[in-house]
Coordinates of C-alpha atoms in Angstrom, one line a residue:
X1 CA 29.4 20.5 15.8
X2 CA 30.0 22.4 13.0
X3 CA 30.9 26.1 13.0
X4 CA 27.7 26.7 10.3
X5 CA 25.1 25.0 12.7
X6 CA 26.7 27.4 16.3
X7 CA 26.3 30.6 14.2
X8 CA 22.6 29.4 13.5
X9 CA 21.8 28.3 17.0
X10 CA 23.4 32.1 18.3
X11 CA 21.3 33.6 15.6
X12 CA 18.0 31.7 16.1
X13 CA 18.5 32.4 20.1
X14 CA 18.8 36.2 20.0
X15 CA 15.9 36.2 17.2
X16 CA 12.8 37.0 19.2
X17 CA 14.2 39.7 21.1
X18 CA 15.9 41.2 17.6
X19 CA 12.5 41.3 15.5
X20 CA 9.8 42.0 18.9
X21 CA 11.8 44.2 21.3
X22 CA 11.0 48.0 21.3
X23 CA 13.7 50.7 21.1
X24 CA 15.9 52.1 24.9
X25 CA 14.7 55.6 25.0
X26 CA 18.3 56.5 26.4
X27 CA 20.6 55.9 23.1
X28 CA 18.3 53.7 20.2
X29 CA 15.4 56.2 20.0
X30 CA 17.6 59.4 19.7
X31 CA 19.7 57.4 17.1
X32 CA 16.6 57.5 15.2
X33 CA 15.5 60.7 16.0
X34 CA 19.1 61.8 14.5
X35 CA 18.1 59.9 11.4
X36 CA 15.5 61.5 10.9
X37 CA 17.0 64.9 10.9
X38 CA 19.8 64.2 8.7
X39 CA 17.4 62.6 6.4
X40 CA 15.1 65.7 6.6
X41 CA 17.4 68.0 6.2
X42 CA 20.1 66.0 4.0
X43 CA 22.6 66.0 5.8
X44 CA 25.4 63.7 5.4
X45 CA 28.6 64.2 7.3
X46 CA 26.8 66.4 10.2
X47 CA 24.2 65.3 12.4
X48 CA 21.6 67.2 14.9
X49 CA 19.5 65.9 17.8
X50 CA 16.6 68.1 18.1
X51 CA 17.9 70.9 16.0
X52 CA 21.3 70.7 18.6
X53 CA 24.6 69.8 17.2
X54 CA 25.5 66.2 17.5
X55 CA 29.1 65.7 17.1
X56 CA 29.6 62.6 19.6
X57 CA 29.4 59.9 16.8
X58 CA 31.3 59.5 13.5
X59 CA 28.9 58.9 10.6
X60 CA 29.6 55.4 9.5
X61 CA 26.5 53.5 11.6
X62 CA 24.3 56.8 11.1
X63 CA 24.8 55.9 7.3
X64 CA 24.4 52.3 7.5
X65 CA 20.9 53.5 9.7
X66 CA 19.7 56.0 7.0
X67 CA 20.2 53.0 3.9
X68 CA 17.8 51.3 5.9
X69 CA 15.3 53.8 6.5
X70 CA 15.2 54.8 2.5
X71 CA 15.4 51.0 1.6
X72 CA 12.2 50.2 4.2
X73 CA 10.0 53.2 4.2
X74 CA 10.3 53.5 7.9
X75 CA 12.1 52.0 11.2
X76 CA 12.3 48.3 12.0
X77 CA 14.2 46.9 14.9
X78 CA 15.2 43.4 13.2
X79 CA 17.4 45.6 10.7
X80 CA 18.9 48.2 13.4
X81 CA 19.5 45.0 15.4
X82 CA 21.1 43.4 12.5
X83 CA 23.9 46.0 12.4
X84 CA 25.1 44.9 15.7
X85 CA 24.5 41.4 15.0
X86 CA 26.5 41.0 11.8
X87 CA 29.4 42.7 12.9
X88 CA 29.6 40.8 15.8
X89 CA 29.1 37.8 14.0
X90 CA 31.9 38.4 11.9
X91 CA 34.1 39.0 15.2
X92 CA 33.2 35.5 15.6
X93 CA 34.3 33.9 12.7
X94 CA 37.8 36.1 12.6
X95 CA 38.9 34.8 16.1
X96 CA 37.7 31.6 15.1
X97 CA 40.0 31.4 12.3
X98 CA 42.9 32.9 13.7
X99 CA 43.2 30.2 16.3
X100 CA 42.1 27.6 14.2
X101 CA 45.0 28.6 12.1
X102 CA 47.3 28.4 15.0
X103 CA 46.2 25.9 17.6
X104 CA 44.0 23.2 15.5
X105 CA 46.3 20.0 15.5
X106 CA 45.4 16.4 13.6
X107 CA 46.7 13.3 15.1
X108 CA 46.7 10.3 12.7
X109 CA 46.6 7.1 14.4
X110 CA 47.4 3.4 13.1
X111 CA 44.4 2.9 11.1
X112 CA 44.7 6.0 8.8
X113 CA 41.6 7.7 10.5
X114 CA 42.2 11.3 11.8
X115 CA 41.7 12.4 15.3
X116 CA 41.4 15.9 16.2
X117 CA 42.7 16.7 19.5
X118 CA 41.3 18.5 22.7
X119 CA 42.0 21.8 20.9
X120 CA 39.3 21.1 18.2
X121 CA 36.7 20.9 21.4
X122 CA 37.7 23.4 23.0
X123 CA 37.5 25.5 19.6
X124 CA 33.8 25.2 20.1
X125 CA 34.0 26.0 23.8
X126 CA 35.4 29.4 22.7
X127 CA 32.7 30.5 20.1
X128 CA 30.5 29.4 22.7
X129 CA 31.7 31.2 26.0
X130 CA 31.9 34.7 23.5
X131 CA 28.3 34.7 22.3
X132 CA 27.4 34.4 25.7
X133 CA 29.3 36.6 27.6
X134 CA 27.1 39.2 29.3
X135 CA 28.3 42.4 27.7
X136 CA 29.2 41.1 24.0
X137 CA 25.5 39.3 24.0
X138 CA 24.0 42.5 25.0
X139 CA 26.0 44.2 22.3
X140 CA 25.3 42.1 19.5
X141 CA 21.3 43.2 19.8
X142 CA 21.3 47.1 20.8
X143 CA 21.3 49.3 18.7
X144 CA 25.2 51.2 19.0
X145 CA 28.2 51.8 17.2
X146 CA 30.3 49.9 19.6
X147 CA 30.1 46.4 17.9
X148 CA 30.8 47.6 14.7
X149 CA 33.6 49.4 16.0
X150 CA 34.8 46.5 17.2
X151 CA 34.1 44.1 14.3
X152 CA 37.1 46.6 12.0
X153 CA 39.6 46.8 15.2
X154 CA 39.7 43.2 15.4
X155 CA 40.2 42.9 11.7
X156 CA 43.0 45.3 11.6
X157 CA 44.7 43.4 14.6
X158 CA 44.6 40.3 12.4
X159 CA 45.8 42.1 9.8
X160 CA 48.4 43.1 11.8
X161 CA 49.1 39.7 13.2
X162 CA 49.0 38.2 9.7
X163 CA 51.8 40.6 8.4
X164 CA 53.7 40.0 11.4
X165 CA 53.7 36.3 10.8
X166 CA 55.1 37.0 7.3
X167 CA 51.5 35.7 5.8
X168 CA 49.7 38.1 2.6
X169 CA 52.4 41.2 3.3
X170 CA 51.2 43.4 0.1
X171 CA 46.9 42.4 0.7
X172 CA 47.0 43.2 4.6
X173 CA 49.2 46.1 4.2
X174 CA 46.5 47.9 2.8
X175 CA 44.0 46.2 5.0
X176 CA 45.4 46.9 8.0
X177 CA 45.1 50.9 7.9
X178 CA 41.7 50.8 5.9
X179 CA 40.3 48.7 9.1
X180 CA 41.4 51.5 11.4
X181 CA 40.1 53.9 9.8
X182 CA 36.8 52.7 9.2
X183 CA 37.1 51.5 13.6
X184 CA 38.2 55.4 13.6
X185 CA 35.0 56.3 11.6
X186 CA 32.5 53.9 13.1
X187 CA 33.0 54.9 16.7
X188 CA 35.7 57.4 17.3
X189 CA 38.9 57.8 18.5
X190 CA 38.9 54.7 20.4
X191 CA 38.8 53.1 16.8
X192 CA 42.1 54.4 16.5
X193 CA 43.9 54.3 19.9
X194 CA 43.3 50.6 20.7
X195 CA 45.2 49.1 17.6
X196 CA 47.9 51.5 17.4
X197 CA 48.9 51.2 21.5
X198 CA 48.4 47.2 21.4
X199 CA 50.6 46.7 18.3
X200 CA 53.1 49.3 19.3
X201 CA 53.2 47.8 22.9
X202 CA 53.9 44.5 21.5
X203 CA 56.6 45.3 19.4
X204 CA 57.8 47.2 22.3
X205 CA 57.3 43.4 24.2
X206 CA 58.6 41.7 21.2
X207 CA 61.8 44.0 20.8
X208 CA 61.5 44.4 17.5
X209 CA 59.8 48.6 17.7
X210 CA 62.2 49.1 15.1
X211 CA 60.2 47.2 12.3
X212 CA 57.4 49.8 13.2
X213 CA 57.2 51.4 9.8
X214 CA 56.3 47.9 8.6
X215 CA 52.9 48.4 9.9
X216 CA 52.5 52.3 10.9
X217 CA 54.4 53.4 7.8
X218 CA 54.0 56.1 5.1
X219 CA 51.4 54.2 3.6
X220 CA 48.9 53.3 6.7
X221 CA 49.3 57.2 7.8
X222 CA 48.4 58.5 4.4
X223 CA 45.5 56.0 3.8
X224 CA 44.0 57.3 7.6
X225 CA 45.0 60.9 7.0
X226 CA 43.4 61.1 3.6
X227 CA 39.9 59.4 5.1
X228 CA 40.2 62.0 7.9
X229 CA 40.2 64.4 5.5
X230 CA 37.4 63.3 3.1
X231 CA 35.1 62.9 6.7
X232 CA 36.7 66.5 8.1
X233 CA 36.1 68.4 4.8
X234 CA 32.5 66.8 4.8
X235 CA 31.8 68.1 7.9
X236 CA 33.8 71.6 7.4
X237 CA 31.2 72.2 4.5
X238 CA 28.1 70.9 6.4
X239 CA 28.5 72.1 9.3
X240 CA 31.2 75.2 9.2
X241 CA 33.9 75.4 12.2
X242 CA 31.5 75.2 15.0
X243 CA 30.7 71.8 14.0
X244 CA 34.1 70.3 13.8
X245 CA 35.7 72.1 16.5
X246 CA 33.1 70.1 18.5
X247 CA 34.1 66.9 16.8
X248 CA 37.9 67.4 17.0
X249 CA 38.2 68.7 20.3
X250 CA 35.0 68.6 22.3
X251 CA 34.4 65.1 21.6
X252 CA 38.3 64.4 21.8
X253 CA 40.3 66.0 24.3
X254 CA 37.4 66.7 26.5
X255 CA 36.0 63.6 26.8
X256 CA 39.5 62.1 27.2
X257 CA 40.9 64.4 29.5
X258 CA 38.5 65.9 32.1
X259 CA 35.0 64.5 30.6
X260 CA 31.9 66.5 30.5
X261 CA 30.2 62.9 29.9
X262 CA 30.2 59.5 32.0
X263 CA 33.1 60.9 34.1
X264 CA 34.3 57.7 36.6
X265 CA 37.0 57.1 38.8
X266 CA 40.6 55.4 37.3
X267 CA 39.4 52.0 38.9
X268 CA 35.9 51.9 37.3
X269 CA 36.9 48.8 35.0
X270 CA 38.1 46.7 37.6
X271 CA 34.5 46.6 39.1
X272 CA 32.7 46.6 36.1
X273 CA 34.7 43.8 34.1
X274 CA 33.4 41.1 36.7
X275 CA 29.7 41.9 35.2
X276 CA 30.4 42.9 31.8
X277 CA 32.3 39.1 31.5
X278 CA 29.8 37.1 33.2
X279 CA 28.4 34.2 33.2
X280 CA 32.5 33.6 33.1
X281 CA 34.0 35.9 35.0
X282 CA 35.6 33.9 37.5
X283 CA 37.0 31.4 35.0
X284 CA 38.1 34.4 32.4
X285 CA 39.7 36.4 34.9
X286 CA 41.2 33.5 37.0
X287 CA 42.5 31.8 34.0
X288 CA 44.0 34.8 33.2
X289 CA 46.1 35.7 36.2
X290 CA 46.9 32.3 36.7
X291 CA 48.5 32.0 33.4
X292 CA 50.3 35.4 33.8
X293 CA 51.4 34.2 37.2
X294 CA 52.6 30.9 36.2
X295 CA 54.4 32.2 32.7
X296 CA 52.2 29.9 30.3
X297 CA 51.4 32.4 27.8
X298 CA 54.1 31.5 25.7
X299 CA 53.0 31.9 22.2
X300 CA 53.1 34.4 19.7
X301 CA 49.6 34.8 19.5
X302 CA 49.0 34.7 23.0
X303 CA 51.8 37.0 23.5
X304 CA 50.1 39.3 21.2
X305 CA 46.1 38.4 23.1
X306 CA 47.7 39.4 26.6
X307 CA 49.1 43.0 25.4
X308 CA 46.0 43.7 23.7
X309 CA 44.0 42.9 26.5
X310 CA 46.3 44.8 29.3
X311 CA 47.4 47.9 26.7
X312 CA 43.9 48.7 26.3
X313 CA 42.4 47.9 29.8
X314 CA 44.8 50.5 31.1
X315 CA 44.4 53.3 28.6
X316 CA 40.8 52.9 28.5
X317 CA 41.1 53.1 33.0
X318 CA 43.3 56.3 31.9
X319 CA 40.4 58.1 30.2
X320 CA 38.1 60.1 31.8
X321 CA 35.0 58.9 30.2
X322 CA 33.9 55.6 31.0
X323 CA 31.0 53.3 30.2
X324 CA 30.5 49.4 30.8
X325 CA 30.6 49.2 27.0
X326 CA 33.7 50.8 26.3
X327 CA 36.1 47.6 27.0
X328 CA 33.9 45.8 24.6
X329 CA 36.9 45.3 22.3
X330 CA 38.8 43.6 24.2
X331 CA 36.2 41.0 25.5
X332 CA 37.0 38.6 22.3
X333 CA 40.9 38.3 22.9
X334 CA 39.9 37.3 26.9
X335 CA 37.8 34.6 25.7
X336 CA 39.7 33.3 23.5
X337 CA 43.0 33.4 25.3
X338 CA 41.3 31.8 28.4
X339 CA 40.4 28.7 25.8
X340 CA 44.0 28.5 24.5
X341 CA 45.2 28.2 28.2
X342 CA 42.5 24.9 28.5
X343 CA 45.0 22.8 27.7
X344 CA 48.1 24.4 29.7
X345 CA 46.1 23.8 33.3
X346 CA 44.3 20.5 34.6
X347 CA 40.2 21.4 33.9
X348 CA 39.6 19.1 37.1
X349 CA 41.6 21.5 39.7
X350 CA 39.0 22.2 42.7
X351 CA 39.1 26.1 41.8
X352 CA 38.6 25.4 38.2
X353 CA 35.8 23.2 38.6
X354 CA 34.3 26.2 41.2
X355 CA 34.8 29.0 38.7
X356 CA 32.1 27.2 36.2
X357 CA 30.0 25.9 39.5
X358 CA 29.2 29.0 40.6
X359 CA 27.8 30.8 38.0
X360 CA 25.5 27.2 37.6
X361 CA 24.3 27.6 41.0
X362 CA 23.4 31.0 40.3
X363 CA 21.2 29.5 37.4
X364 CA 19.3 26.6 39.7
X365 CA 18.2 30.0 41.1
X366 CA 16.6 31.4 38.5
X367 CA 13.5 29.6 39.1
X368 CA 12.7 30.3 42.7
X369 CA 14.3 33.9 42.3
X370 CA 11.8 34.8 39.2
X371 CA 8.6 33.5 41.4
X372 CA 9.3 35.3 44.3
X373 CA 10.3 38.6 42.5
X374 CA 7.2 38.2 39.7
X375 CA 4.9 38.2 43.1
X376 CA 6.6 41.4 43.9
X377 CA 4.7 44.4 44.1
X378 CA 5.4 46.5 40.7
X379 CA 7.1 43.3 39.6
X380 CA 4.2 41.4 38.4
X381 CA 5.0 41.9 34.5
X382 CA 7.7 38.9 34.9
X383 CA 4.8 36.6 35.7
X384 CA 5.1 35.7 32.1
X385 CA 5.0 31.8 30.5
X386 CA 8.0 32.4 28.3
X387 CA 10.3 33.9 31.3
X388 CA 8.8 31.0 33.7
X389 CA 9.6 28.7 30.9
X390 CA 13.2 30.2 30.5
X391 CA 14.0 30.1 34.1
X392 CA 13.0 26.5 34.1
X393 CA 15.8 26.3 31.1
X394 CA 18.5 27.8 33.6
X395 CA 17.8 25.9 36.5
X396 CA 17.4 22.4 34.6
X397 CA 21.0 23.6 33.5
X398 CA 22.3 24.2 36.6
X399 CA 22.0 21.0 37.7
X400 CA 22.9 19.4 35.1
X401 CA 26.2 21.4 34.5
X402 CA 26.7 20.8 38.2
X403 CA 26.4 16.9 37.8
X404 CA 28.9 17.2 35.0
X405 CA 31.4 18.8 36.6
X406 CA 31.7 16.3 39.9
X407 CA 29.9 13.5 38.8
X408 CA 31.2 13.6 35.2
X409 CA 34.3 15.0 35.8
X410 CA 34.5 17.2 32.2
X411 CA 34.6 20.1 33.1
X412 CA 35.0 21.4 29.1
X413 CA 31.5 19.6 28.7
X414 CA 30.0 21.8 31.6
X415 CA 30.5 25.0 30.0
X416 CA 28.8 24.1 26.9
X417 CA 25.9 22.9 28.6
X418 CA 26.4 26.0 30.3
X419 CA 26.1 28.1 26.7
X420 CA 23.7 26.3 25.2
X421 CA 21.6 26.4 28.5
X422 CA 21.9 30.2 28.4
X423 CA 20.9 30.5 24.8
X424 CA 18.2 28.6 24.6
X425 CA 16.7 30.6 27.9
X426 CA 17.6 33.6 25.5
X427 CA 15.6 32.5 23.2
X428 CA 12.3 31.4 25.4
X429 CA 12.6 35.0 27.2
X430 CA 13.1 36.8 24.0
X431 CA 9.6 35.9 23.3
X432 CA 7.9 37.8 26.1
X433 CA 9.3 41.1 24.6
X434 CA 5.6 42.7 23.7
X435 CA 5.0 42.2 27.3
X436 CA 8.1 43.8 28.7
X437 CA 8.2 46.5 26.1
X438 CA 6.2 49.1 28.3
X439 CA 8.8 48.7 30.6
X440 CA 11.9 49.1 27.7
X441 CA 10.6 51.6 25.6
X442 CA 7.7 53.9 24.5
X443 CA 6.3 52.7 21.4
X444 CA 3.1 51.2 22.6
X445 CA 2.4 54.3 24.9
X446 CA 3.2 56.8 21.8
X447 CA 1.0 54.7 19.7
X448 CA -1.9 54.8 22.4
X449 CA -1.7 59.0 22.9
X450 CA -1.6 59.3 19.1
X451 CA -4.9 57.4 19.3
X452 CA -6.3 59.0 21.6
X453 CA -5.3 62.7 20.2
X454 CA -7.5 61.5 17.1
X455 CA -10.2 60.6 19.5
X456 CA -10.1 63.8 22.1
X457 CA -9.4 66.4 18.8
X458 CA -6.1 66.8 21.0
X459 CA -3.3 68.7 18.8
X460 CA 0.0 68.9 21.2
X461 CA 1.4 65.8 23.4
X462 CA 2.4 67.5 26.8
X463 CA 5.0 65.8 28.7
X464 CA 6.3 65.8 31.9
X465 CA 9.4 65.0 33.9
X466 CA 10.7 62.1 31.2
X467 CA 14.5 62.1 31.0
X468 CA 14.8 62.1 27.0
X469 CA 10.7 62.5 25.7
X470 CA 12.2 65.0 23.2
X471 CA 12.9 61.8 21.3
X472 CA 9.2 60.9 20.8
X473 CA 9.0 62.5 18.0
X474 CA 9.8 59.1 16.8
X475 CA 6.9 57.5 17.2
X476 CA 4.8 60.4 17.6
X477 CA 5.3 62.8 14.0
X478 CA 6.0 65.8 15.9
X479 CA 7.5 67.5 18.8
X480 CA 6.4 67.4 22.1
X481 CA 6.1 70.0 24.6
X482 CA 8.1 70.0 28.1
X483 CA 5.6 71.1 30.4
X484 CA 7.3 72.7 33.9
X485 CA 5.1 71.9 37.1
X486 CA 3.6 75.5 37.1
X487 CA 3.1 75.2 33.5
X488 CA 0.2 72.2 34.5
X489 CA -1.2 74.3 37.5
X490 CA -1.0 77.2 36.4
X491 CA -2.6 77.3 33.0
X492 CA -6.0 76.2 31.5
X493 CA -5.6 72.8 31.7
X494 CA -8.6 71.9 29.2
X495 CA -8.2 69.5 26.8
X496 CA -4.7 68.7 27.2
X497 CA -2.8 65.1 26.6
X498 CA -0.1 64.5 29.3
X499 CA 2.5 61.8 29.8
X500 CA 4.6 61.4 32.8
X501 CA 5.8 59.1 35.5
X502 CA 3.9 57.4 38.0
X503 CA 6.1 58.3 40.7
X504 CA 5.0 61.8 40.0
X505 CA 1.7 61.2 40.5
X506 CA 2.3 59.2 43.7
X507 CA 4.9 61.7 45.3
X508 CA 3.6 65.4 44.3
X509 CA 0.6 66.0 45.9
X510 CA -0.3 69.2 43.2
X511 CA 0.1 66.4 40.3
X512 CA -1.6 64.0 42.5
X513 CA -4.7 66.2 42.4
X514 CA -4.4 68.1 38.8
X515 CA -4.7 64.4 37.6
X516 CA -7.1 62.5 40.0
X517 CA -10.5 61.2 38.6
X518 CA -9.4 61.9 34.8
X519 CA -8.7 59.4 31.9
X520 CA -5.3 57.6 32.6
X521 CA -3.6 54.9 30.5
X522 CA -0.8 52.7 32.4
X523 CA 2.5 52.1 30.4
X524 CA 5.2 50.2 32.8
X525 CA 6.5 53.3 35.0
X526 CA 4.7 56.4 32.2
X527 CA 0.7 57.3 32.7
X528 CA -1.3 59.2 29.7
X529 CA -3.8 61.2 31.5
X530 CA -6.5 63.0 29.5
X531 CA -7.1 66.6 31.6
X532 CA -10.3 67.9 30.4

């Protein structure tokens, strides 16, 4: 298969849910609510949430955000989505062609035609295995600055690699620091950290820290110092001192250090990687040790896979702040290494074979596991035609992957069927988005209290007791007001639109009875309730 026709299928897959899904109210609709702001106000290094300093981000995806607003009149999902998705698509095509370059082998047999090897196959188990693993899937649709991020650390590590291999010294010179920079500017100092530790730490592994000014020399320092400064002179003028103190140290040393934000224990990532990596995380992981264990990571480049993945795992368990996301970067180099071990271990060893069987066993329970929870009470928005249909997908796949693997005996086979399986399940599900989107976002319960507002001569949108409704403003055209308990039972209550949970409703007796017998509109867990 060719590599033009898997990019298609991966695109084609993740389509529906890229052009139908609404925005998370958590991260997506406050990106957008900053947008708005900084387009308001014209703002271009410096960024506010609500009129409150927001220093957490770099401005790079922000930018990329704005372009699209001014290009398209207003907010669409399909291009937000596509920022992630390009980036990560690119990510796919780099590691593609830095093995490819490395591992591809020809064979030419007696009758002049070429052969490509195993390694050609298990090229395309490789692209495969990384679309579909959990956490860089789910990356390559949201709406966050981590894929892009990652998209300029994996091309200044190639960089890196290519210099090191004596390949384009003068070209990736200059490449390699402007990619860290711009990882640096997408995302933060993570953009930073993770090249310079994994190529330090594998000159250290190499012996050779001495050629260091090869790669972190006058020239890579002064082409990230002067960006810095450009950004930090931006933001100095914007935003005086308040505003980069908070970026520099805030954001930095706080978060790194003792953090105000997502604060976990030293050992989060080693719970957290065996879900971020599945549908492959036995294999992945397994593969990984073994080959650690059993000293066959013996190449250059997988020299070079290994200390990114362990330099970065271990700074990244170092700092304070910790989200599943955050080891994102490092999810290509563990897919890709596992492949270039396929051919170092026999693919029909019993644990091997029960690494891929498992996760397919998992999927010839899709079916019965999405009936019985769909019946559910509170559950019943999963009784859907396209999530039936995908579930069927994942359990026809199941079994067939399973048949492949002992009946077969190719075990490479199984885990494309596995991929493809997944993807087109993707694809089915992605198309039941309008009726999941009450339960994901806000936009079709906004767009119902603006309606009704017109209707009940309502001016204000009162809300209560929803983590982030500041956001609304989004969808809405103007603020809303955060309404306290005695706020709704104390005051005249006339005439007033109100959104909030229906666990409030069902667990406060004084909301119970301020709302009971008025106009209420059901939006997944949310309620508009007309008090009048």
């Amino acid at each position: 298969m060719k590599n033009k026709y898997i990019y298609l299928i991966w695109f084609i897959a993740l389509l529906p849910a890229m052009i139908l899904r609404d925005y998370t109210p958590n991260n997506e609709l406050r990106y957008l609510s900053i947008v708005d702001e900084a387009l308001q106000n014209g703002n271009v290094f410096t960024f506010t949430n609500q009129g409150e300093i927001y220093a957490d981000k770099p401005p790079l995806h922000f930018w990329l955000m704005m372009v699209g607003k001014l290009i398209l009149g207003e907010h669409h999902i399909w291009y937000y989505s596509l920022l992630s998705f390009i980036p990560a698509l690119i990510i796919l095509i780099t590691m593609s062609k830095w093995i490819r370059r490395e591992e591809e082998t020809v064979n030419v047999v007696a009758d002049n035609r070429i052969m490509i090897d195993n390694n050609s196959r298990n090229f395309i188990t490789a692209q495969l295995m990384l679309m579909t693993t959990g956490l860089f899937a789910g990356a390559a649709l949201i709406v966050r600055m981590d894929m892009l991020m990652n998209m300029f650390i994996v091309l200044s590590l190639y960089s890196f690699y290519q210099m090191y291999s004596g390949v384009n010294m003068t070209r990736n010179s200059w490449l390699f620091p402007i990619f860290v920079f711009l990882a640096l500017f997408s995302k933060g100092p993570l953009g930073l950290l993770i090249p310079f530790v994994s190529t330090i730490m594998f000159l250290i592994y190499k012996k050779k820290l001495s050629d260091y000014k090869k790669y972190w020399g006058w020239k890579s320092f002064l082409i990230i110092l002067l960006g810095s400064v450009v950004w930090f002179t931006g933001v100095y003028i914007e935003g005086g001192n308040d505003y980069l103190n908070n970026l520099l140290f805030h954001q930095t040393v706080g978060r790194g250090i003792d953090s105000f934000h997502h604060k976990e224990p030293v050992y989060y990532y080693l719970i957290s990687i065996w879900y971020t990596l599945a549908p492959w995380s036995l294999l992945v992981l397994g593969l990984f040790a073994a080959s650690i264990v059993k000293k066959r990571i013996n190449s250059t480049l997988e020299q070079f896979f290994a200390v990114i993945i362990l330099s970065t795992f271990v700074m990244l368990s170092l700092i304070s702040s910790k989200l599943a996301i955050y080891p994102l970067p490092i999810v290509p180099f563990l897919i890709f290494l596992t492949v270039l071990q396929f051919n170092k271990f026999d693919m029909q060893n019993v644990w091997i074979k029960l690494t891929i069987a498992l996760p397919a066993v998992i999927f010839i329970l899709a079916l019965p596991g999405i009936v019985y929870v769909s019946s559910m009470e509170g559950m019943q928005y999963l009784a859907d035609r396209f999530i039936y249909a995908g579930a069927v997908v994942l359990t026809l796949t199941g079994i067939l992957v399973i048949y492949f693997i002992y009946l077969k005996r190719d075990s490479v086979r199984s885990i494309n069927l596995l991929a493809l399986g997944f993807l087109l399940s993707v694809f089915l599900i992605g198309w039941s988005m309008p009726k999941l989107n009450n339960q994901l976002g806000w936009g079709n319960m906004c767009e119902k209290a603006k309606e009704l507002s017109e209707e009940y001569k309502i001016n204000d949108y009162w809300v209560y007791k929803i983590s982030r409704s500041e956001n609304m403003d989004v969808y809405l055209g103007k603020d809303i007001i955060k309404a306290e308990k005695e706020d709704l039972l104390n005051e005249n209550n006339e005439n007033k639109l109100l959104m909030l949970r229906t666990k409030d409703i069902k667990n406060d007796p004084d909301i119970h009875s301020l709302v009971l017998n008025k106009v209420q509109y059901q939006f997944g867990e949310n309620v508009i309730v007309i008090l009048n």
